[in-house]
Coordinates of C-alpha atoms and ligand atoms in Angstrom, one line a residue:
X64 CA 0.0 0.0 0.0
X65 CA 1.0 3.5 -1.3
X66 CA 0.4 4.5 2.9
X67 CA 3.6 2.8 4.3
X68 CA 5.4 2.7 0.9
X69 CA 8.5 4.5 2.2
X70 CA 8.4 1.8 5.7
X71 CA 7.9 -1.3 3.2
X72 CA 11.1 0.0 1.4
X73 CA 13.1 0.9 5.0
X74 CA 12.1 -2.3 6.1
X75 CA 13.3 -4.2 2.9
X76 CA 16.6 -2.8 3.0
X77 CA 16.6 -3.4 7.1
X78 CA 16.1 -7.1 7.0
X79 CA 19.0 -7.4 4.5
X80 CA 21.2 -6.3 7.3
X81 CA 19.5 -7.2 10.5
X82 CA 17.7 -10.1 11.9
X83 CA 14.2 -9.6 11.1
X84 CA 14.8 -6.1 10.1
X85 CA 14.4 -4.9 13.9
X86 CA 16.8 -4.6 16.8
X87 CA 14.3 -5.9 19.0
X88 CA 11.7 -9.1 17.8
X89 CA 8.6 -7.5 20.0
X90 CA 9.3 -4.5 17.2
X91 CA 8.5 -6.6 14.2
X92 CA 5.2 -7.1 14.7
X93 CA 5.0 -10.5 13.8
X94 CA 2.4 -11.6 16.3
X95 CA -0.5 -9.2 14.7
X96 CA 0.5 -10.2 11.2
X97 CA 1.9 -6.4 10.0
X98 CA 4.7 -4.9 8.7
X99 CA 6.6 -2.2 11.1
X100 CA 6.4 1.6 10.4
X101 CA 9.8 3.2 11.1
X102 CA 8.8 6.1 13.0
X103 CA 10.6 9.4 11.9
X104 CA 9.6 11.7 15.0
X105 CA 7.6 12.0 18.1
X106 CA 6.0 14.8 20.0
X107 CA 3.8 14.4 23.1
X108 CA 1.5 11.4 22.7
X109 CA 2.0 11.6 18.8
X110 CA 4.3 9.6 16.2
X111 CA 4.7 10.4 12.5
X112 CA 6.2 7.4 10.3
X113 CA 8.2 7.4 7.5
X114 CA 5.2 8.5 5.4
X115 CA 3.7 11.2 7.1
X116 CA 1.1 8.9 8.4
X117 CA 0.2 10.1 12.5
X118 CA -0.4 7.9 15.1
X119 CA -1.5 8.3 19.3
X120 CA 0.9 6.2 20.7
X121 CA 0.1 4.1 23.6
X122 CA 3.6 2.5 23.2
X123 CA 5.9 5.2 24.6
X124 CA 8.8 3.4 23.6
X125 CA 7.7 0.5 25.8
X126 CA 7.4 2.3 29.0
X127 CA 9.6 5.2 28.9
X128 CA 8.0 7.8 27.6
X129 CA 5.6 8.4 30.4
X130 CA 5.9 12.4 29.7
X131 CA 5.6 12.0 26.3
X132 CA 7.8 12.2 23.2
X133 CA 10.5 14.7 23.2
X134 CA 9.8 16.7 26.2
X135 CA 11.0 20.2 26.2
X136 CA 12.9 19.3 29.8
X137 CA 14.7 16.2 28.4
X138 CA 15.6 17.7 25.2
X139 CA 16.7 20.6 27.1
X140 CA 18.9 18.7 29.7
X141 CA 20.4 16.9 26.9
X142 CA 21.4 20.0 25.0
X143 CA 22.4 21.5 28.2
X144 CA 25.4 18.7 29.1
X145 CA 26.0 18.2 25.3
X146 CA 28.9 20.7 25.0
X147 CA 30.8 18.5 28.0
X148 CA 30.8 15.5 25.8
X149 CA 29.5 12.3 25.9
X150 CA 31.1 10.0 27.6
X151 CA 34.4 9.8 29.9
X152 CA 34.3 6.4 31.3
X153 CA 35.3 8.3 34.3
X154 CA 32.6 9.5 37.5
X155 CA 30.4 12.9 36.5
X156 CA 28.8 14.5 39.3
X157 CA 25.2 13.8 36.8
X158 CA 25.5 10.3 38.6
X159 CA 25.7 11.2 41.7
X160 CA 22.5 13.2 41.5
X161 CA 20.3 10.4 39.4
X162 CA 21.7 8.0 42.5
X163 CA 20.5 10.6 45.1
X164 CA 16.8 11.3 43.3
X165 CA 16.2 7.7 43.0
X166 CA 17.2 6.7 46.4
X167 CA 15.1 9.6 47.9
X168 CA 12.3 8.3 46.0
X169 CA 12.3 4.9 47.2
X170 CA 13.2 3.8 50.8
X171 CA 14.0 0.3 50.0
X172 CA 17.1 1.8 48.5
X173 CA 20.3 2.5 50.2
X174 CA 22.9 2.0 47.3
X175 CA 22.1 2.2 43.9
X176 CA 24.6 0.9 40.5
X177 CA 24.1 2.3 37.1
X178 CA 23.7 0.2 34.2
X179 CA 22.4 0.1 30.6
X180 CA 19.3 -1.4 30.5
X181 CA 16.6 -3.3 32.7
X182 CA 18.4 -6.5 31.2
X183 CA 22.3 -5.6 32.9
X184 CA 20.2 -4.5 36.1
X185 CA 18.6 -7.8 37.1
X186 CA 21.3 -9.8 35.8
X187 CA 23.0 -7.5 38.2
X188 CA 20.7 -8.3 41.2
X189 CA 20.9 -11.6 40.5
X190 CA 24.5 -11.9 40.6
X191 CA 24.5 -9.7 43.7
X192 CA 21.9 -12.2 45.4
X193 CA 23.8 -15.2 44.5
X194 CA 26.9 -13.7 45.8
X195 CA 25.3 -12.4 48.7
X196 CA 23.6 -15.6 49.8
X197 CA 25.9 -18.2 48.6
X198 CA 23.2 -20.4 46.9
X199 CA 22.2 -20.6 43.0
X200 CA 18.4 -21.1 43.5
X201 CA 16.2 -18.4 41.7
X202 CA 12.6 -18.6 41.4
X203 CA 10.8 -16.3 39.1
X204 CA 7.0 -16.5 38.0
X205 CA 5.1 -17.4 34.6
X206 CA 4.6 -14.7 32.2
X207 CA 6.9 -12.3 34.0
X208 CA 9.9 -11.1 31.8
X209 CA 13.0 -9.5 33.3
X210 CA 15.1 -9.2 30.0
X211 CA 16.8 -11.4 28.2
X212 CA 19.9 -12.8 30.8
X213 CA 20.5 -16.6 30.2
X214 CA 19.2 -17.2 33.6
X215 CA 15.7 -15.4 33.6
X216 CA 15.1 -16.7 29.9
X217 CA 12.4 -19.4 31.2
X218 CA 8.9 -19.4 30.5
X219 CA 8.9 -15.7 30.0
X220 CA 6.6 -13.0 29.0
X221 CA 7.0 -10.2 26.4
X222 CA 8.7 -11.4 23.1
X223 CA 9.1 -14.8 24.4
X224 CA 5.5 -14.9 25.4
X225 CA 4.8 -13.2 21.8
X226 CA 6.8 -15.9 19.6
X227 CA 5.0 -18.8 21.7
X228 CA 8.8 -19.8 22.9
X229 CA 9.0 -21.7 26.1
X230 CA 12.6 -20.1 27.0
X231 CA 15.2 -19.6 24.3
X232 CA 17.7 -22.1 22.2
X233 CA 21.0 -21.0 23.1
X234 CA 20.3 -21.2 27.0
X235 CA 22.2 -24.3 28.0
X236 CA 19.9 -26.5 30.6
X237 CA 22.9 -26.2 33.2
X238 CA 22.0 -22.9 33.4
X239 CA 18.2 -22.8 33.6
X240 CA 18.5 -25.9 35.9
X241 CA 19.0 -23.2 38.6
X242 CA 15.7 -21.1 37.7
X243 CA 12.1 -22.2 39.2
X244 CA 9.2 -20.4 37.5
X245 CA 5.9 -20.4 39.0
X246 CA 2.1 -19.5 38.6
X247 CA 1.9 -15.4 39.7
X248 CA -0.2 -14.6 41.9
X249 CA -0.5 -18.9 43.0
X250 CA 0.2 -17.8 47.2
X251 CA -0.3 -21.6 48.1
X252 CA 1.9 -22.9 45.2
X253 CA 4.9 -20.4 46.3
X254 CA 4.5 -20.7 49.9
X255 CA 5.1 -24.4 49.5
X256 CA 7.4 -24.3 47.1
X257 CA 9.6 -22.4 49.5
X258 CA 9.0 -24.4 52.8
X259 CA 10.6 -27.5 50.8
X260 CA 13.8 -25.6 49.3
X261 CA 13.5 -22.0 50.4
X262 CA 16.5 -22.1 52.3
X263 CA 18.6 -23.4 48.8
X264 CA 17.1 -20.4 47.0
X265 CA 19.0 -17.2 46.2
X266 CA 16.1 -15.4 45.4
X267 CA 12.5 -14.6 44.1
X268 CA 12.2 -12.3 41.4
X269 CA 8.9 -10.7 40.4
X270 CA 7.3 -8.1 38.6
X271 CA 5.5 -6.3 41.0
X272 CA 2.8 -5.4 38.7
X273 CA 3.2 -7.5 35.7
X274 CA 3.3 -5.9 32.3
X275 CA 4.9 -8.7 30.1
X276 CA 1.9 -11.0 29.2
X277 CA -0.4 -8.3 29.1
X278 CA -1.1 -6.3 32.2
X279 CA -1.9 -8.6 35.2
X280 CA -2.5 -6.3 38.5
X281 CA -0.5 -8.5 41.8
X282 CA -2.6 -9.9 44.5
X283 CA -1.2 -7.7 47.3
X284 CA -1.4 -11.0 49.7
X285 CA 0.4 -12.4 47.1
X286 CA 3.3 -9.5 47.3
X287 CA 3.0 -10.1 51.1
X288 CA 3.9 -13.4 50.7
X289 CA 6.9 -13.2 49.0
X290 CA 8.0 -11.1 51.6
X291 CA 7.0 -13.2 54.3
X292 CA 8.6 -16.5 52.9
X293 CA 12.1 -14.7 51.3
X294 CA 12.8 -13.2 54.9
X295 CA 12.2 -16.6 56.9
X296 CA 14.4 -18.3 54.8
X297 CA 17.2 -15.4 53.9
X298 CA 16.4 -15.2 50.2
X299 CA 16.8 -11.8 48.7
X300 CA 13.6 -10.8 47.3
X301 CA 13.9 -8.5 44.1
X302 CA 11.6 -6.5 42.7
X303 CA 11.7 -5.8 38.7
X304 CA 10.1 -2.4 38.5
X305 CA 11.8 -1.7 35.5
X306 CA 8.4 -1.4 34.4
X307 CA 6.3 -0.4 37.2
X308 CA 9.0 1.5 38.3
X309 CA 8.5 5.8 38.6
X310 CA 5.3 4.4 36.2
X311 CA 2.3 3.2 38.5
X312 CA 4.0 5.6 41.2
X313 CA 6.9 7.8 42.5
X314 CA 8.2 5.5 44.4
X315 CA 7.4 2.5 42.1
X316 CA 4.9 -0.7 42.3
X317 CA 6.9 -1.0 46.0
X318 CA 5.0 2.2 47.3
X319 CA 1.7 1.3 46.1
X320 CA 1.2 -2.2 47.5
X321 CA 3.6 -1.1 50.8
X322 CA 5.8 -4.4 50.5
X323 CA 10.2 -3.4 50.6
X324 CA 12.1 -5.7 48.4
X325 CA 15.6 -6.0 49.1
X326 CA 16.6 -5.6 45.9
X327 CA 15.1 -3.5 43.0
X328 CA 15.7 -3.2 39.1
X329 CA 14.7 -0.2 37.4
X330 CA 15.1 1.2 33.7
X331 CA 13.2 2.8 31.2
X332 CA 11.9 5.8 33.2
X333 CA 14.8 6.6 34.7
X334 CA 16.3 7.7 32.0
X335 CA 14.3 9.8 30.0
X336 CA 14.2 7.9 27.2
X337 CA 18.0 7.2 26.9
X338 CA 20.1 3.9 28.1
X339 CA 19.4 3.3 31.5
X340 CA 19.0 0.4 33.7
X341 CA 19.7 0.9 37.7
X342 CA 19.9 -2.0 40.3
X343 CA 20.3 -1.6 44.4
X344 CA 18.6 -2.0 47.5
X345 CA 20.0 -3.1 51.2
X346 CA 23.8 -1.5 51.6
X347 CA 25.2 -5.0 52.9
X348 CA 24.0 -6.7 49.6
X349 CA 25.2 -4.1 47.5
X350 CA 28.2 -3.3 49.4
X351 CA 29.0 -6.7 47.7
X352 CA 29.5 -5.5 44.3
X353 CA 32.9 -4.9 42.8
X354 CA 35.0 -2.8 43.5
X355 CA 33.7 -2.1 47.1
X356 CA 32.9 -6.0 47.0
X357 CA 33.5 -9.3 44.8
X358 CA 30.6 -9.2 42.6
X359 CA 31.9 -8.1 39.0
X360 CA 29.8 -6.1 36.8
X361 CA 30.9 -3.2 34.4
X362 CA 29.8 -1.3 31.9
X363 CA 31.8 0.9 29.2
X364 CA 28.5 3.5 29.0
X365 CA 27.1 2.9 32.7
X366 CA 26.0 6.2 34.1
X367 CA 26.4 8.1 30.7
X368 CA 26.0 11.8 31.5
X369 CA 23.6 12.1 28.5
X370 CA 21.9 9.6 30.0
X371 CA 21.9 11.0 33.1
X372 CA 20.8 14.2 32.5
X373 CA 17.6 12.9 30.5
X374 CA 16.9 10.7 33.4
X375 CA 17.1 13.8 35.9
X376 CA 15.3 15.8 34.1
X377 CA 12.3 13.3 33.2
X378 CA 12.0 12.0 37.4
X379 CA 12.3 16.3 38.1
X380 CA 9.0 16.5 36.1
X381 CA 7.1 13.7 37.3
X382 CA 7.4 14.4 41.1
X383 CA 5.9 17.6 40.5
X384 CA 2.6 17.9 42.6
X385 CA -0.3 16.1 40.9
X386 CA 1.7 14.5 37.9
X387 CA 0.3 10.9 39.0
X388 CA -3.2 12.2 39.8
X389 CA -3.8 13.7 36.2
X390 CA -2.2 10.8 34.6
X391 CA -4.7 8.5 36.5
X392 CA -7.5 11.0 35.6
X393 CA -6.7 9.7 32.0
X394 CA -6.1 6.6 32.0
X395 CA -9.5 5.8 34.1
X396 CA -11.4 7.1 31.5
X397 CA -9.3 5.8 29.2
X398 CA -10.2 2.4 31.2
X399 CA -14.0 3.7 31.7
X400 CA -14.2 4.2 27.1
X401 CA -12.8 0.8 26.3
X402 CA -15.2 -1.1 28.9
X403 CA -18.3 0.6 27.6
X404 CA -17.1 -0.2 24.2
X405 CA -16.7 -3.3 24.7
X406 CA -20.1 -3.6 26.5
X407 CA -22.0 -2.0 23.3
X408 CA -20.0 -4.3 21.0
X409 CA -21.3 -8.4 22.1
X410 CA -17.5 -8.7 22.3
X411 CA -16.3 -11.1 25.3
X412 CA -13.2 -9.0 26.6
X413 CA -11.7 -7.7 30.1
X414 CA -9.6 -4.5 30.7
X415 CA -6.9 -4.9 33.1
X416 CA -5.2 -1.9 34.5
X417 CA -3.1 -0.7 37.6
X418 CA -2.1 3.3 37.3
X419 CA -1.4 4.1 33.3
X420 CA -0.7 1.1 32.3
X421 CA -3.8 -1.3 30.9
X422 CA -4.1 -4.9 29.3
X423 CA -6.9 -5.7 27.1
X424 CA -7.7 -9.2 26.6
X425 CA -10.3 -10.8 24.4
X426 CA -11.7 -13.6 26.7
X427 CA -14.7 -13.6 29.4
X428 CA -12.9 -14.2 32.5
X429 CA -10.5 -12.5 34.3
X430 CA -7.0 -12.2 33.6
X431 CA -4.6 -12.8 37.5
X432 CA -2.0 -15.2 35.6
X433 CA 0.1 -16.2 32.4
X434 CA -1.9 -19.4 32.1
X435 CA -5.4 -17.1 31.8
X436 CA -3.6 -14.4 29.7
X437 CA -3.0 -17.5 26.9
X438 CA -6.3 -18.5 27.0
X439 CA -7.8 -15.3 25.7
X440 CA -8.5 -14.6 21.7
X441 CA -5.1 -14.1 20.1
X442 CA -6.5 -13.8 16.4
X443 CA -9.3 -11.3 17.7
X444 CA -6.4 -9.4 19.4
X445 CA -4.7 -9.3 15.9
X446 CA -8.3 -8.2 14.2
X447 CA -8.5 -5.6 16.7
X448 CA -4.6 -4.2 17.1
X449 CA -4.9 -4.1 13.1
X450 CA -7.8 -2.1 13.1
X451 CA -6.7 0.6 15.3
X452 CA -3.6 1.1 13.9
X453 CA -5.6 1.4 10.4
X454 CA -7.3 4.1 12.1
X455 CA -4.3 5.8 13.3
X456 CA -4.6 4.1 17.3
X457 CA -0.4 2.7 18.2
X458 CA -1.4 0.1 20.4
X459 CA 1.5 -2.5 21.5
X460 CA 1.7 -5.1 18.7
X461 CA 1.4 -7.9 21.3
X462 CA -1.5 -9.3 23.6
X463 CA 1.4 -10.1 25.9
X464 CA 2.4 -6.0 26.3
X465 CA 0.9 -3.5 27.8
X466 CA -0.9 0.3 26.8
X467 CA 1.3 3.0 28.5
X468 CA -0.6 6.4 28.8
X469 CA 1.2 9.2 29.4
X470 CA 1.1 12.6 30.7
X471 CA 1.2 14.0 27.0
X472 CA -2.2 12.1 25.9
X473 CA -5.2 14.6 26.1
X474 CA -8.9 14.1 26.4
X475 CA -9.3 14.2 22.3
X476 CA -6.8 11.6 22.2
X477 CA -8.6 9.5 24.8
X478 CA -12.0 10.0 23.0
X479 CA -10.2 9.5 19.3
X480 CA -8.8 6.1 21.4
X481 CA -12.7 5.4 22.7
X482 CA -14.7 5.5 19.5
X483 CA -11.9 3.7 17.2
X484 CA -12.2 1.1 19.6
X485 CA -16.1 1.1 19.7
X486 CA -16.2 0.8 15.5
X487 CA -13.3 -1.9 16.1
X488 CA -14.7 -3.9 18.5
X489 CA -18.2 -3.8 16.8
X490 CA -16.8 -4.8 13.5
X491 CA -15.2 -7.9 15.6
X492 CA -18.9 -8.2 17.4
X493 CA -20.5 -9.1 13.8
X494 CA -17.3 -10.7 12.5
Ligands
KE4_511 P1 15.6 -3.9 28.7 O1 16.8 -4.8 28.7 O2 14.7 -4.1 27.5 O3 15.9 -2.4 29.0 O4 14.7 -4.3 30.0 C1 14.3 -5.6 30.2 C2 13.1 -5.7 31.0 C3 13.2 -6.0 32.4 N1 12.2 -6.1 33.2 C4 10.9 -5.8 32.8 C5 9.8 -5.8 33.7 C6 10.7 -5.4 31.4 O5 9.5 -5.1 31.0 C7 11.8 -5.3 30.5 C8 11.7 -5.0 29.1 N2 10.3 -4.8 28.6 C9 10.1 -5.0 27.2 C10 8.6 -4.7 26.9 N3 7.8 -5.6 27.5 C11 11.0 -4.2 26.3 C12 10.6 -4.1 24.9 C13 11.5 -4.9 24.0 O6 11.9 -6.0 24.5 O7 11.8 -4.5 22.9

């Protein structure tokens, strides 16, 4: 189609030189049977492709774009550090105040480490936690995704989830041999689980709200649980808020449900839209990591002052006063439009949603685990991602991702969003 001609070409040429054309498989929009667009710029809650063709993006770059594209702050802090240069691979005083703002932020944190992405940080943590408690054990839960480290690779959510892949070739079995995953949100499974081999297990990694096989809100008994079970048998207990993270509050998923890891992973957010992962918690587990400890992990780019300065300047606008209450404001009625559409269409679906971020799945039960998540429509979820995008709607091109709204989106988007969805989901009604 003449509408995506100068994307079909980009994308031709792409694939000749990288894997699937995309530097990340989610990207490639395989699951919802499309081509990409390559997007050639962003401004508030609005992408333009390669084309000219516009778009309300409920993407944001997969979580990090929470105050929209291109914020005058964050391109303004960037500019601002630009003349320094852009990287020493020596301390910059940017890191110690990104350190200082996150830790403030969130109690559970007494030490923080910079890294690149939410991958290196709970690798990171993981490392730490082994280190720290001298076992191998980790347990992790269906569905949840914590980047791509050999060790977390197991019955994952996100791409994983999307390509229908139980793990990943490549992952040799001595490796996963150490990783448990279990049902989220299953209290009685994990509770027991951990009274017969607790005390062999490193540690119990979690999405503390889960946004990798579609958005599935925690059971906060379930939260307290992990808790519960990782202090009486001395596993650390890490929380992967790289997505949740300065998202469904300031102080991340953490504050909301009231439940202090000992460790948590961060990214996205935190910096601005540029390479940033973050990982810390306790000081005597992070006191552990090289050089004040053992534990090795580096990073050529780790606390990047570019980096840093977006990631300043995006958590400096967010923890203005009533940043969270307007963005809840809008995705509620976001939340409120796509329930009453779906009520008005004879479509079976639920909405899932904690904060801004929202699932939508085509099935008529509710969504608490990965097992329920896979049991809802996956070619109406196609039908429908299709049609929105035809109509100018950038939903995630997965059922297993979520819908980030952002501070940028505006009632017109939200009522564009409401009735695209009506005509979408009534189309699917009399399919
Ligand atoms: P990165 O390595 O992609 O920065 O972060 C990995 C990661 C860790 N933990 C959680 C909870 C995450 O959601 C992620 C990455 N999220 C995916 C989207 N679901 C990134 C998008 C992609 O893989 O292209």
């Amino acid at each position: 189609m003449e509408k995506y001609k100068k994307s079909q070409d980009l994308f031709e040429q792409a694939k000749r030189l990288i894997p699937g054309g995309v530097n990340s498989p989610v990207r490639a929009c395989r699951s919802v049977g499309t081509e990409p667009v390559f997007i050639e710029q962003a401004k508030g809650a609005t992408l333009v492709d390669a084309d000219g063709n516009q778009y309300i993006d409920y993407v944001g770059s997969w979580g990090p774009m929470i105050l929209g594209h291109a914020h005058p702050a964050v391109i303004e802090a960037i500019q601002s550090v630009l003349h320094r240069g852009t990287s020493f691979g020596a301390p910059v005083d940017l890191e110690i105040q990104l350190a200082e703002m996150i830790i403030e932020a969130v109690p559970s944190l007494d030490m923080v480490r910079m890294v690149n992405s939410g991958t290196e940080a709970t690798m990171s943590a993981i490392r730490v936690s082994r280190a720290y408690t001298g076992r191998h054990r980790i347990v992790k839960f269906d569905g949840c995704y914590h980047g791509h480290a050999d060790t977390l690779l197991v019955a994952a959510g996100s791409g994983v989830a999307t390509l229908g892949i139980p793990g990943s070739p490549g992952v040799p079995e001595d490796i996963i041999k150490h990783t448990l995953s279990l049902p989220y949100n299953d209290i009685e499974t994990f509770a027991s689980v951990m009274q017969e081999q607790g005390d062999e297990v490193a540690a119990v990694i979690v999405e503390p709200v889960a946004g990798n096989m579609g958005l599935v809100p925690p059971d906060p008994e379930f939260l307290r649980e992990l808790r519960r079970q990782t202090e009486k048998t001395g596993s650390v207990l890490i929380f992967d808020e790289v997505m949740s993270g300065f998202r469904v509050a300031y102080g991340g998923a953490q504050a909301l449900y009231g439940v202090e890891p000992d460790l948590s992973a961060f990214g996205k957010i935190v910096g601005g839209g540029l390479p940033v992962g973050v990982y810390g918690g306790k000081k005597d587990i992070m006191a552990q990591t090289a050089p004040e400890g053992p534990v090795y992990q580096a990073g050529t780019l780790a606390g990047n002052p570019l980096a840093m300065a977006a990631g300043i300047a995006a958590l400096t606008e967010i923890r203005r006063p009533g940043f969270y209450e307007r963005l809840e404001e809008t995705a509620a009625r976001l939340e409120s439009g796509l329930l009453n559409a779906v009520r008005n269409s004879g479509v079976e679906a639920v909405v899932n949603r904690v904060g801004s971020m929202l699932g939508l799945f085509f099935t008529k039960d509710p969504v608490r685990n990965f097992d329920e998540a896979k049991k809802s429509n996956l070619d109406m979820f196609s039908a429908y991602y299709r049609r929105m995008f035809e109509s100018g709607i950038y939903l995630p091109p997965s059922q297993f991702e979520v819908v980030f709204v952002s501070a940028a989106h505006v009632d017109a988007d939200i009522d564009k969003t409401i009735s695209t969805a009506q005509a979408a989901l009534r189309e699917l009604g009399q399919a």
